[in-house]
Coordinates of C-alpha atoms in Angstrom, one line a residue:
M1 CA 108.9 111.0 99.1
E2 CA 110.0 109.7 102.5
K3 CA 107.2 108.6 104.8
R4 CA 107.9 109.4 108.5
I5 CA 106.3 107.7 111.4
L6 CA 106.7 108.0 115.2
I7 CA 106.1 104.8 117.2
T8 CA 105.7 104.5 121.0
G9 CA 106.1 101.0 122.5
G10 CA 108.3 100.0 119.6
T11 CA 110.5 97.7 121.8
G12 CA 107.6 95.7 123.0
F13 CA 106.4 92.2 121.9
I14 CA 104.3 93.6 119.1
G15 CA 106.3 96.7 118.4
Q16 CA 109.6 95.0 117.5
V17 CA 107.9 93.0 114.6
L18 CA 105.9 96.1 113.6
C19 CA 109.0 98.3 113.3
R20 CA 110.8 95.8 111.1
E21 CA 107.8 95.4 108.9
L22 CA 107.2 99.1 108.5
A23 CA 110.9 99.6 107.6
S24 CA 110.6 96.9 104.9
R25 CA 107.7 98.9 103.5
G26 CA 109.8 102.1 103.1
W27 CA 108.7 104.0 106.3
S28 CA 111.3 106.1 108.1
L29 CA 110.9 105.2 111.8
T30 CA 111.4 107.2 114.9
V31 CA 110.9 105.2 118.2
L32 CA 110.2 106.9 121.5
S33 CA 111.9 104.8 124.2
R34 CA 113.7 105.2 127.6
Q35 CA 116.1 102.4 126.6
A36 CA 119.6 103.0 125.3
T37 CA 119.8 103.7 121.6
N38 CA 121.9 100.7 120.8
I39 CA 119.3 98.4 122.5
V40 CA 116.4 100.0 120.6
K41 CA 118.2 99.5 117.3
E42 CA 119.0 95.9 118.1
L43 CA 115.3 95.2 118.9
C44 CA 113.7 97.4 116.2
G45 CA 116.1 97.6 113.3
P46 CA 117.1 100.8 111.4
V47 CA 115.3 103.5 113.5
Q48 CA 115.9 106.9 114.9
V49 CA 115.5 107.0 118.7
I50 CA 114.3 109.7 121.0
G51 CA 114.0 109.6 124.8
D52 CA 111.4 112.4 125.2
L53 CA 108.6 113.9 123.3
G54 CA 110.1 117.3 123.9
Q55 CA 112.7 116.3 121.3
T56 CA 110.0 116.5 118.6
S57 CA 109.2 120.1 119.4
G58 CA 110.0 122.4 116.5
R59 CA 110.5 119.4 114.1
P60 CA 108.6 119.2 110.8
G61 CA 106.5 116.4 112.4
F62 CA 105.5 113.0 111.2
D63 CA 103.1 111.6 108.6
A64 CA 101.7 109.1 111.0
V65 CA 101.9 107.9 114.6
I66 CA 101.4 104.4 116.2
N67 CA 101.0 104.5 119.9
L68 CA 101.5 101.2 121.7
A69 CA 103.2 102.3 124.9
G70 CA 102.0 100.9 128.2
E71 CA 103.4 98.9 131.1
G72 CA 102.4 95.3 131.2
I73 CA 99.0 94.9 132.7
A74 CA 99.7 91.5 134.2
D75 CA 103.3 92.1 135.2
K76 CA 102.5 93.0 138.8
R77 CA 99.7 92.7 141.4
W78 CA 97.2 95.6 141.1
S79 CA 97.9 97.8 144.1
D80 CA 96.7 101.4 143.9
K81 CA 100.2 102.5 143.0
R82 CA 100.4 99.9 140.3
K83 CA 97.0 101.0 138.8
Q84 CA 98.2 104.6 138.7
A85 CA 101.4 103.4 136.9
L86 CA 99.3 101.6 134.3
R87 CA 97.2 104.7 133.8
D88 CA 100.2 107.0 133.5
S89 CA 102.0 104.8 131.0
R90 CA 99.0 104.8 128.7
I91 CA 96.7 107.8 129.4
A92 CA 99.2 110.4 130.5
L93 CA 101.6 109.5 127.7
T94 CA 98.9 109.7 125.1
H95 CA 97.8 113.1 126.4
D96 CA 101.5 114.2 126.1
L97 CA 101.7 112.7 122.6
V98 CA 98.6 114.6 121.3
S99 CA 100.0 117.8 122.9
A100 CA 103.3 117.3 121.1
M101 CA 101.4 117.0 117.8
E102 CA 100.1 120.6 118.2
S103 CA 103.7 121.8 118.0
W104 CA 104.6 120.1 114.8
A105 CA 104.7 122.0 111.6
T106 CA 102.9 119.2 109.9
R107 CA 100.2 117.3 111.7
P108 CA 100.1 113.5 111.2
G109 CA 97.5 112.1 108.9
V110 CA 96.7 109.3 111.2
L111 CA 97.1 108.1 114.8
V112 CA 96.7 104.4 115.4
S113 CA 96.5 104.0 119.2
G114 CA 96.5 100.9 121.3
S115 CA 93.6 99.7 123.5
A116 CA 92.3 96.3 124.5
V117 CA 89.2 94.2 124.5
G118 CA 89.3 94.8 128.3
V119 CA 87.4 98.0 127.4
Y120 CA 84.3 95.9 127.4
G121 CA 84.8 94.5 130.9
N122 CA 83.6 91.0 131.7
Q123 CA 81.0 90.0 129.1
G124 CA 80.3 86.3 130.0
D125 CA 79.5 84.3 126.9
Q126 CA 77.7 86.9 124.8
L127 CA 79.2 87.9 121.5
V128 CA 81.1 91.1 121.7
T129 CA 81.4 93.5 118.8
E130 CA 82.6 97.1 118.7
E131 CA 79.0 98.1 119.5
T132 CA 78.7 96.1 122.8
S133 CA 78.0 98.1 125.9
P134 CA 80.8 97.7 128.6
T135 CA 80.7 96.4 132.1
I136 CA 82.2 98.9 134.4
E137 CA 85.4 97.8 136.1
F138 CA 89.1 98.7 136.2
T139 CA 90.1 97.4 132.7
H140 CA 87.1 99.2 131.1
E141 CA 88.0 102.5 132.8
L142 CA 91.7 102.2 131.9
C143 CA 91.0 101.5 128.2
R144 CA 88.1 104.0 128.0
D145 CA 90.3 106.8 129.2
W146 CA 93.2 105.7 127.0
E147 CA 91.0 105.8 124.0
Q148 CA 89.5 109.2 124.9
A149 CA 93.0 110.6 125.2
A150 CA 93.8 109.4 121.7
L151 CA 90.6 110.7 120.3
E152 CA 91.6 114.2 121.3
A153 CA 93.8 114.2 118.2
E154 CA 90.7 114.4 116.1
K155 CA 90.4 118.0 117.1
L156 CA 93.7 118.6 115.3
G157 CA 92.3 117.0 112.1
V158 CA 94.0 113.7 112.7
R159 CA 92.3 110.4 111.7
V160 CA 92.3 108.2 114.8
C161 CA 92.0 104.4 114.9
L162 CA 91.8 102.4 118.1
S163 CA 93.2 98.9 118.2
R164 CA 91.2 96.9 120.8
T165 CA 93.6 94.0 120.9
G166 CA 93.0 90.6 122.5
V167 CA 95.5 88.1 124.1
V168 CA 98.4 88.0 121.7
A169 CA 100.1 84.7 120.8
G170 CA 103.5 84.6 119.1
S171 CA 106.9 83.1 119.5
G172 CA 109.6 84.4 121.8
G173 CA 107.5 86.4 124.3
G174 CA 104.1 87.5 125.4
F175 CA 101.7 85.7 127.7
L176 CA 102.2 82.4 125.9
Q177 CA 105.9 82.3 126.9
R178 CA 104.8 82.2 130.5
M179 CA 102.5 79.2 129.9
L180 CA 104.9 77.1 128.0
L181 CA 107.1 75.7 130.8
P182 CA 104.3 74.4 133.0
F183 CA 102.6 72.9 130.0
K184 CA 105.8 71.3 128.7
L185 CA 106.2 69.8 132.2
G186 CA 102.6 68.4 132.0
L187 CA 101.5 70.8 134.8
G188 CA 99.1 72.9 132.7
G189 CA 95.4 73.1 132.9
K190 CA 92.4 75.4 132.7
L191 CA 92.0 78.5 134.9
G192 CA 89.0 78.4 137.2
S193 CA 86.0 77.0 135.5
G194 CA 87.6 77.3 132.1
R195 CA 84.3 78.6 130.7
Q196 CA 85.5 82.2 130.4
Y197 CA 86.4 83.3 126.8
M198 CA 89.9 84.1 125.7
P199 CA 89.9 86.6 122.8
W200 CA 93.2 85.5 121.3
V201 CA 95.0 86.7 118.2
H202 CA 98.3 86.0 116.6
R203 CA 101.0 88.7 116.6
D204 CA 101.4 88.6 112.8
D205 CA 97.7 89.5 112.5
V206 CA 98.0 92.3 115.0
V207 CA 100.9 93.8 113.1
A208 CA 99.0 93.4 109.8
A209 CA 95.9 95.0 111.3
L210 CA 97.8 98.0 112.6
I211 CA 99.4 98.6 109.2
W212 CA 95.9 98.1 107.6
M213 CA 94.5 100.9 109.8
L214 CA 97.6 103.0 109.1
E215 CA 97.3 102.8 105.3
N216 CA 93.5 102.5 104.9
E217 CA 92.3 106.1 104.8
Q218 CA 88.7 105.0 105.3
A219 CA 89.5 103.3 108.6
R220 CA 88.7 105.2 111.8
G221 CA 87.4 104.5 115.3
P222 CA 87.6 101.3 117.3
Y223 CA 88.5 97.9 115.9
N224 CA 88.5 94.5 117.7
V225 CA 91.9 93.1 116.8
V226 CA 91.1 89.5 117.7
S227 CA 90.7 86.2 115.9
P228 CA 87.3 85.5 114.3
A229 CA 87.3 82.2 116.2
P230 CA 87.2 83.0 120.0
V231 CA 87.6 80.1 122.4
T232 CA 87.1 79.4 126.1
N233 CA 90.0 79.1 128.4
A234 CA 89.4 75.3 128.6
E235 CA 89.4 75.0 124.8
F236 CA 92.6 77.1 124.6
T237 CA 94.5 75.0 127.2
R238 CA 93.4 71.8 125.5
A239 CA 94.6 73.1 122.2
L240 CA 98.0 74.1 123.6
A241 CA 98.4 70.8 125.3
R242 CA 97.7 69.0 122.0
V243 CA 100.3 71.1 120.1
L244 CA 102.9 70.3 122.8
S245 CA 101.8 66.6 123.1
R246 CA 101.3 67.0 126.8
P247 CA 98.4 66.5 129.2
A248 CA 96.5 69.5 130.6
I249 CA 95.0 68.0 133.7
L250 CA 96.0 70.3 136.5
P251 CA 93.5 73.2 136.7
A252 CA 94.2 76.3 138.8
P253 CA 91.2 76.9 141.1
A254 CA 89.6 80.3 141.0
F255 CA 90.1 80.8 144.8
A256 CA 93.8 80.1 144.5
L257 CA 94.2 82.7 141.7
Q258 CA 92.2 85.2 143.7
L259 CA 94.3 84.7 146.8
M260 CA 97.5 85.0 144.8
L261 CA 96.6 87.8 142.5
G262 CA 93.8 89.7 144.1
E263 CA 91.7 91.9 141.7
M264 CA 94.2 91.1 138.9
A265 CA 92.8 87.5 138.9
R266 CA 89.9 88.9 136.9
L267 CA 92.2 89.1 133.9
L268 CA 92.3 85.3 134.0
L269 CA 88.9 84.3 135.3
T270 CA 86.7 86.6 133.2
G271 CA 86.7 87.4 129.5
Q272 CA 85.1 88.5 126.3
R273 CA 83.8 86.5 123.4
A274 CA 85.0 89.2 121.1
V275 CA 85.0 89.0 117.3
P276 CA 86.6 91.3 114.7
A277 CA 83.3 92.5 113.3
R278 CA 84.5 95.8 111.8
L279 CA 87.8 94.4 110.4
E280 CA 86.1 91.6 108.6
K281 CA 83.3 93.8 107.3
E282 CA 85.8 96.3 105.9
G283 CA 87.9 93.6 104.1
F284 CA 90.7 92.6 106.5
R285 CA 91.8 89.0 106.2
F286 CA 93.5 87.0 109.0
K287 CA 96.6 84.9 108.4
Y288 CA 95.8 82.8 111.5
P289 CA 92.1 82.6 111.9
E290 CA 92.3 79.2 113.7
L291 CA 93.9 78.6 117.1
A292 CA 95.7 75.4 116.3
D293 CA 97.6 77.0 113.4
A294 CA 98.5 80.0 115.5
L295 CA 99.7 77.9 118.4
Q296 CA 101.7 75.7 116.2
E297 CA 103.6 78.6 114.8
S298 CA 104.0 80.3 118.2
V299 CA 105.7 77.3 120.0
K300 CA 108.1 76.2 117.3

């Protein structure tokens, strides 16, 4: 019997790989996207494309939903207008998604919805599990409200998993792509003190974790989708420099980042020493548990 899945954010850095992997596993995919159909198919493979959730009204529905949509949190400086756009692209869309589910003849068995370790706010160097209490700031409030919107689907009898993803490494895009040129030119270095933790994870492990949540009927609630070996920013930049055989001797001072980026500089100057406590306890295994291997694959 055909397994039908609706994906938002399918054209993104994670979504493109996820779509192709799901298709290879026999899922029939529908991608919600504002991009032209031919572009979506080029990025995502053999998928159906809809431009509006209203197009799902009156349909039989989907067996599962993966919700990854959201504008890039580090793409633009955080003005009030930008913060609202970040909220609308995550929270408002997720509310609309859950509302659409109510109209489907068949409710999905599971909703796997995006979130981020930013839900914990700045945590210094303490170990962060899914049980850690948050520090209240913009990233926490954004992720908290995003998760709450997804959890509304539980009232419809839908199993909900929340993917609290870290900084994703992989080839051909993502944050690492922005770092490569200065590092290749020998202009890289730590950010601020470098003591802040970077909860990194390889894209292949994110995709595998999302599918694990999708297919594991016992999985529900929040999961930290991060490597089991978190590192500081200084350790990360040294590792990247080694992989590229370049020096990393030009740090970016905190005051310069704050002047240039404003409040958004907190994304770079604070962090979480997050670990995948629940994933590991429940049997998930990482393909890239160590940073050097993940970076080596990502920059080739």
